């Protein structure tokens, strides 16, 4: 790559600069919007199944129904959690695409295109899905065996003695290992996309093995890198949000010089259709939650009550800009995770991914030089 890795925390600290690339932000924003659309669709369908009116529910929750819903029926609960899982998989697929940009750059090919990265991530979707299903299936199998173990306690007199005798070994040991597996399953939302992007074969078992190996053998280093990347994503995401806000302000002001008040009214009407007072908006435009230091976007919605079709289209354009803020934040995390995988792989296995050949670059075929020397026995002219 252009700037070789130092194989320590400094590589993670420089991840926000590498993540600030238009193609990475664009790809991550697309998958984030897809994830949000899937979540909203399944969430409102679940609310409808539970007897809620869609119009009233949308007026309350809007585009960000991030609430702790409690559904009365099993069908609604299943639909809701199916939407949550699909949304997470969409985000993980986007992080895989961004991680592929970084992994290929580390291998020496920084010119991976948007279309190829998306295609690669979609090809790895099956790997992500099967990896998560395999971990869930293993946990369910352990729960089944523990269920059988609990049935032994129902045997009169001797059952409780047997249950107590095996409570520590193997009962407690298996239980604590299962809790660890569940923890890895949760953390895999961040780590697995980078592992899948670095895996050349696309094998599900290889991704699962490398994910567990990273967390088991280098837990402190990976946790430290993840915390650094998350903090950097929030800080630099706020900086990106500030510049985006000022850029919209500048564009609106300079356009109003030629277009008049209609331009500013159009932008205000677009802002008025967005949930600028929601918890998500407040979180985005504040440096950190609980610290009252940020940008007030709600003031932009004042002074305009337009409800035309173009105002809704403007709201969509502004939403894309807003989504790009989170696209950049997730791009920072995905880039940092890709670097963390490379660093930890070198430290624990003495294997350098940077020495691999790029997946998306092939050297042009060059014909061997023709030997123009005369054969023995032939005279030169």
C-alpha positions as MATLAB code, in Angstrom:
seq = 'XXXXXXXXXXXXXXXXXXXXXXXXXXXXXXXXXXXXXXXXXXXXXXXXXXXXXXXXXXXXXXXXXXXXXXXXXXXXXXXXXXXXXXXXXXXXXXXXXXXXXXXXXXXXXXXXXXXXXXXXXXXXXXXXXXXXXXXXXXXXXXXXXXXXXXXXXXXXXXXXXXXXXXXXXXXXXXXXXXXXXXXXXXXXXXXXXXXXXXXXXXXXXXXXXXXXXXXXXXXXXXXXXXXXXXXXXXXXXXXXXXXXXXXXXXXXXXXXXXXXXXXXXXXXXXXXXXXXXXXXXXXXXXXXXXXXXXXXXXXXXXXXXXXXXXXXXXXXXXXXXXXXXXXXXXXXXXXXXXXXXXXXXXXXXXXXXXXXXXXXXXXXXXXXXXXXXXXXXXXXX';
ca = [
       0.000    0.000    0.000;
       1.010    3.628   -0.404;
       1.615    4.096    3.332;
       2.831    0.789    4.856;
       1.238   -0.306    8.128;
       3.136    0.112   11.366;
       1.264   -2.831   12.912;
       0.186   -1.027   16.074;
      -2.486    1.378   17.316;
      -1.218    4.160   15.039;
      -2.743    2.337   12.077;
      -6.141    2.467   13.793;
      -5.784    6.175   14.575;
      -5.159    6.919   10.901;
      -8.203    4.931    9.761;
     -10.543    7.990    9.677;
      -8.348    9.569    7.008;
      -8.460    6.454    4.822;
     -12.203    6.093    5.411;
     -12.800    9.628    4.131;
     -13.083    8.447    0.544;
     -16.129    9.127   -1.605;
     -16.472    5.537   -2.799;
     -16.319    4.111    0.727;
     -18.852    6.590    2.095;
     -21.143    6.062   -0.903;
     -21.113    2.265   -0.645;
     -21.655    2.293    3.119;
     -24.455    4.849    2.795;
     -26.238    2.695    0.209;
     -26.193   -0.358    2.458;
     -27.212    1.669    5.504;
     -30.223    3.018    3.629;
     -31.064   -0.513    2.503;
     -30.810   -1.744    6.093;
     -33.001    1.094    7.371;
     -35.592    0.433    4.661;
     -35.729   -3.266    5.564;
     -36.020   -2.491    9.268;
     -38.766    0.095    8.739;
     -40.716   -2.212    6.443;
     -40.671   -5.196    8.791;
     -41.209   -3.037   11.867;
     -44.357   -1.374   10.540;
     -45.653   -4.676    9.175;
     -45.178   -6.145   12.653;
     -47.033   -3.194   14.186;
     -49.850   -3.681   11.669;
     -50.073   -7.376   12.543;
     -50.255   -6.381   16.193;
     -53.263   -4.166   15.479;
     -51.599   -0.745   15.261;
     -52.610    1.738   12.579;
     -49.687    2.395   10.255;
     -50.453    6.102    9.835;
     -50.616    6.765   13.548;
     -47.505    4.671   14.222;
     -45.539    6.483   11.518;
     -46.559    9.862   12.894;
     -45.112    8.814   16.248;
     -41.934    6.971   15.213;
     -41.190    8.302   11.711;
     -38.281    6.842    9.749;
     -36.406    5.838   12.914;
     -38.668    3.520   14.930;
     -35.840    2.537   17.246;
     -37.964    1.657   20.245;
     -38.093   -1.302   22.595;
     -41.287   -2.727   21.125;
     -43.302   -5.293   23.021;
     -45.643   -7.179   20.703;
     -48.662   -9.108   21.887;
     -48.548  -11.830   19.238;
     -45.886  -14.315   18.185;
     -46.286  -13.552   14.471;
     -45.595   -9.839   14.979;
     -42.553  -10.636   17.106;
     -41.139  -12.986   14.446;
     -41.673  -10.416   11.673;
     -40.026   -7.677   13.729;
     -36.925   -9.685   14.604;
     -36.654  -10.903   11.014;
     -36.409   -7.250   10.014;
     -33.766   -6.593   12.662;
     -31.657   -9.517   11.430;
     -31.975   -8.527    7.767;
     -31.051   -4.929    8.600;
     -27.965   -6.078   10.510;
     -26.945   -8.321    7.619;
     -27.328   -5.396    5.213;
     -25.079   -3.233    7.389;
     -22.556   -6.072    7.731;
     -22.546   -6.514    3.954;
     -21.798   -2.821    3.527;
     -18.977   -3.049    6.055;
     -17.610   -6.012    4.077;
     -17.527   -3.876    0.930;
     -15.697   -1.060    2.744;
     -13.290   -3.535    4.343;
     -12.593   -4.940    0.873;
     -11.407   -1.483   -0.235;
      -8.934   -1.419    2.649;
      -7.761   -5.026    2.332;
      -7.078   -4.597   -1.378;
      -5.212   -1.344   -0.659;
      -3.100   -3.184    1.915;
      -2.364   -5.850   -0.696;
      -1.138   -3.108   -3.022;
      -4.210   -2.358   -5.146;
      -5.949    0.872   -4.005;
      -8.049    1.194   -7.187;
     -10.881   -1.215   -6.404;
     -14.073    0.159   -7.959;
     -17.493    0.623   -6.400;
     -19.224   -1.972   -8.580;
     -16.650   -4.660   -7.875;
     -16.675   -3.974   -4.130;
     -20.474   -4.246   -4.000;
     -20.373   -7.441   -6.056;
     -17.718   -8.882   -3.754;
     -19.756   -7.998   -0.668;
     -22.899   -9.563   -2.127;
     -20.914  -12.722   -2.885;
     -19.774  -12.758    0.738;
     -23.363  -12.298    1.994;
     -23.831  -16.076    1.991;
     -20.643  -16.460    4.007;
     -21.817  -13.907    6.572;
     -25.251  -15.490    6.832;
     -23.995  -19.072    7.143;
     -21.384  -18.034    9.706;
     -24.001  -16.460   11.949;
     -26.431  -19.339   11.437;
     -23.703  -21.847   12.309;
     -22.943  -20.080   15.591;
     -26.652  -19.851   16.455;
     -27.166  -23.524   15.582;
     -24.262  -24.528   17.822;
     -25.685  -22.508   20.732;
     -29.129  -24.059   20.188;
     -27.574  -27.529   20.195;
     -25.915  -26.789   23.549;
     -29.223  -25.498   24.908;
     -30.870  -28.742   23.800;
     -28.293  -30.848   25.657;
     -28.692  -28.675   28.750;
     -32.446  -29.179   28.415;
     -31.886  -32.941   28.470;
     -29.619  -32.452   31.468;
     -32.430  -30.588   33.214;
     -34.862  -33.422   32.508;
     -32.636  -35.717   34.545;
     -33.543  -33.656   37.597;
     -37.132  -34.835   37.251;
     -36.158  -38.433   38.022;
     -37.446  -39.187   41.540;
     -34.822  -39.114   44.306;
     -31.720  -39.880   42.222;
     -32.368  -37.218   39.574;
     -31.552  -34.275   41.828;
     -28.372  -35.999   43.031;
     -27.226  -36.560   39.448;
     -28.036  -32.954   38.521;
     -26.062  -31.631   41.496;
     -23.115  -33.984   40.851;
     -22.638  -32.739   37.280;
     -23.486  -29.104   37.989;
     -19.867  -27.895   37.985;
     -18.345  -30.464   35.615;
     -19.399  -30.356   32.880;
     -22.492  -28.175   33.495;
     -20.889  -24.910   34.597;
     -17.967  -25.243   32.176;
     -20.288  -25.773   29.222;
     -22.483  -22.874   30.341;
     -19.606  -20.412   30.603;
     -18.276  -21.490   27.186;
     -21.742  -20.968   25.749;
     -21.895  -17.458   27.211;
     -18.538  -16.731   25.584;
     -19.811  -18.036   22.236;
     -22.851  -15.762   22.496;
     -20.518  -12.836   23.233;
     -18.447  -13.640   20.146;
     -21.665  -13.857   18.136;
     -22.564  -10.311   19.204;
     -19.063   -8.973   18.532;
     -18.984  -10.683   15.135;
     -21.268   -7.934   13.792;
     -18.160   -5.715   13.804;
     -15.391   -8.247   13.213;
     -16.859  -10.785   10.787;
     -17.161   -8.381    7.796;
     -13.442   -7.584    7.971;
     -12.566  -11.267    8.354;
     -14.744  -12.154    5.360;
     -13.149   -9.393    3.277;
      -9.654  -10.687    4.097;
     -10.583  -14.309    3.371;
      -9.593  -15.273   -0.159;
     -11.536  -18.538   -0.382;
     -14.899  -17.415    0.964;
     -15.189  -20.496    3.185;
     -17.645  -20.175    6.061;
     -15.599  -22.308    8.448;
     -12.475  -20.224    7.822;
     -14.336  -17.034    8.738;
     -15.754  -18.547   11.924;
     -12.366  -19.934   12.920;
     -10.551  -16.642   12.295;
     -13.213  -14.651   14.165;
     -12.903  -16.840   17.262;
      -9.118  -16.969   16.957;
      -8.874  -13.166   16.862;
     -10.998  -12.665   19.969;
      -9.572  -15.605   21.942;
      -5.885  -15.040   21.250;
      -5.830  -11.225   21.110;
      -8.866  -10.071   23.153;
      -7.238   -7.030   24.776;
      -5.667   -5.717   21.577;
      -8.839   -6.219   19.516;
     -11.012   -4.592   22.196;
      -8.595   -1.672   22.447;
      -8.570   -1.194   18.680;
     -12.377   -1.412   18.548;
     -12.836    1.183   21.294;
     -10.384    3.522   19.565;
     -12.154    3.115   16.230;
     -15.604    3.674   17.748;
     -14.464    6.843   19.522;
     -12.724    8.085   16.375;
     -15.833    7.342   14.319;
     -17.986    9.442   16.653;
     -15.566   12.375   16.875;
     -14.742   12.534   13.182;
     -18.366   11.758   12.323;
     -19.329   14.899   14.239;
     -16.679   16.857   12.331;
     -18.076   15.478    9.061;
     -21.613   16.402   10.228;
     -20.473   19.942   11.007;
     -18.931   20.425    7.577;
     -21.999   18.867    5.925;
     -24.235   21.276    7.834;
     -22.127   24.277    6.869;
     -21.946   23.075    3.255;
     -25.751   22.920    3.045;
     -25.929   26.368    4.618;
     -23.427   27.768    2.118;
     -25.161   26.124   -0.857;
     -28.545   27.448    0.258;
     -27.252   30.970    0.875;
     -25.297   31.240   -2.371;
     -28.207   29.754   -4.369;
     -30.613   32.212   -2.780;
     -28.574   35.073   -4.261;
     -29.850   34.010   -7.659;
     -33.031   32.107   -6.856;
     -34.406   34.340   -4.148;
     -36.315   33.296   -1.055;
     -37.888   30.371   -2.889;
     -34.619   28.446   -2.544;
     -34.300   28.919    1.212;
     -38.018   28.159    1.677;
     -37.594   24.954   -0.335;
     -34.701   23.777    1.849;
     -36.585   24.690    5.025;
     -39.642   22.811    3.830;
     -37.468   19.766    3.174;
     -35.993   19.971    6.671;
     -39.516   20.333    8.068;
     -40.417   16.866    6.741;
     -37.481   15.232    8.539;
     -37.394   14.156   12.216;
     -34.774   16.739   13.159;
     -35.769   16.589   16.836;
     -35.475   12.814   17.124;
     -32.902   11.113   19.347;
     -30.977    9.961   16.272;
     -30.635   13.523   14.944;
     -29.625   14.880   18.348;
     -27.016   12.113   18.710;
     -25.629   12.801   15.236;
     -25.183   16.535   15.633;
     -23.770   16.414   19.188;
     -20.156   15.569   19.900;
     -21.114   12.982   22.544;
     -24.361   11.985   24.181;
     -24.944   13.971   27.369;
     -22.675   16.831   26.270;
     -24.631   19.867   25.109;
     -22.172   20.927   22.419;
     -23.289   20.528   18.878;
     -25.369   21.877   16.005;
     -29.030   22.922   16.137;
     -30.728   21.675   12.962;
     -34.281   22.101   14.242;
     -34.092   25.877   13.750;
     -33.967   25.330    9.980;
     -37.487   23.931    9.931;
     -38.983   27.192   11.179;
     -40.646   29.619    8.852;
     -41.846   27.199    6.161;
     -44.991   25.076    5.969;
     -44.802   24.021    2.312;
     -46.218   20.603    1.578;
     -45.580   20.189   -2.137;
     -44.131   17.194   -3.940;
     -40.816   18.977   -4.496;
     -40.503   19.638   -0.761;
     -40.652   15.887   -0.137;
     -38.036   15.333   -2.846;
     -35.830   17.922   -1.166;
     -36.356   16.096    2.126;
     -35.070   12.932    0.449;
     -31.969   14.763   -0.799;
     -31.282   16.105    2.685;
     -31.810   12.636    4.134;
     -29.140   11.250    1.786;
     -26.694   13.846    3.117;
     -27.686   12.922    6.677;
     -27.249    9.215    5.939;
     -23.765    9.879    4.550;
     -22.726   11.006    8.046;
     -23.428    7.530    9.377;
     -21.947    6.122    6.181;
     -18.667    7.806    7.061;
     -18.833    6.676   10.703;
     -19.377    3.042    9.724;
     -16.704    3.405    7.053;
     -14.237    4.396    9.795;
     -15.175    1.340   11.868;
     -14.989   -1.041    8.891;
     -11.620    0.358    7.796;
     -10.239    0.107   11.323;
     -11.520   -3.459   11.684;
      -9.841   -4.437    8.416;
      -6.551   -3.041    9.668;
      -7.040   -4.736   13.032;
      -7.501   -8.096   11.296;
      -4.270   -7.590    9.330;
      -2.316   -6.504   12.416;
      -3.595   -9.268   14.690;
      -3.138  -11.916   12.004;
       0.517  -10.954   11.695;
       1.078  -10.924   15.463;
      -0.655  -14.184   16.310;
       0.089  -16.253   13.190;
       3.148  -14.480   11.756;
       1.202  -14.201    8.499;
       1.163  -10.919    6.610;
      -1.912  -10.303    4.461;
      -0.026   -7.407    2.866;
       2.202   -9.977    1.125;
      -0.783  -11.537   -0.667;
      -1.608  -10.734   -4.264;
      -4.706   -8.553   -4.813;
      -7.928  -10.354   -5.643;
      -9.068   -7.787   -8.199;
      -5.872   -7.073  -10.082;
      -4.130   -9.296  -12.556;
      -0.938   -8.407  -14.291;
      -1.267   -8.103  -18.036;
       0.020  -11.056  -19.983;
       3.315  -10.275  -21.635;
       4.600  -12.525  -24.366;
       8.119  -13.803  -23.799;
      10.854  -12.173  -25.795;
      11.550  -13.793  -29.140;
      15.064  -15.080  -29.471;
      16.210  -13.520  -32.721;
      19.693  -14.992  -32.585;
      20.409  -17.250  -35.559;
      20.378  -20.947  -34.930;
      23.628  -22.829  -34.941;
      24.731  -23.676  -38.429;
      23.069  -20.634  -39.984;
      25.182  -17.775  -41.213;
      24.363  -14.167  -40.566;
      23.693  -11.924  -43.486;
];
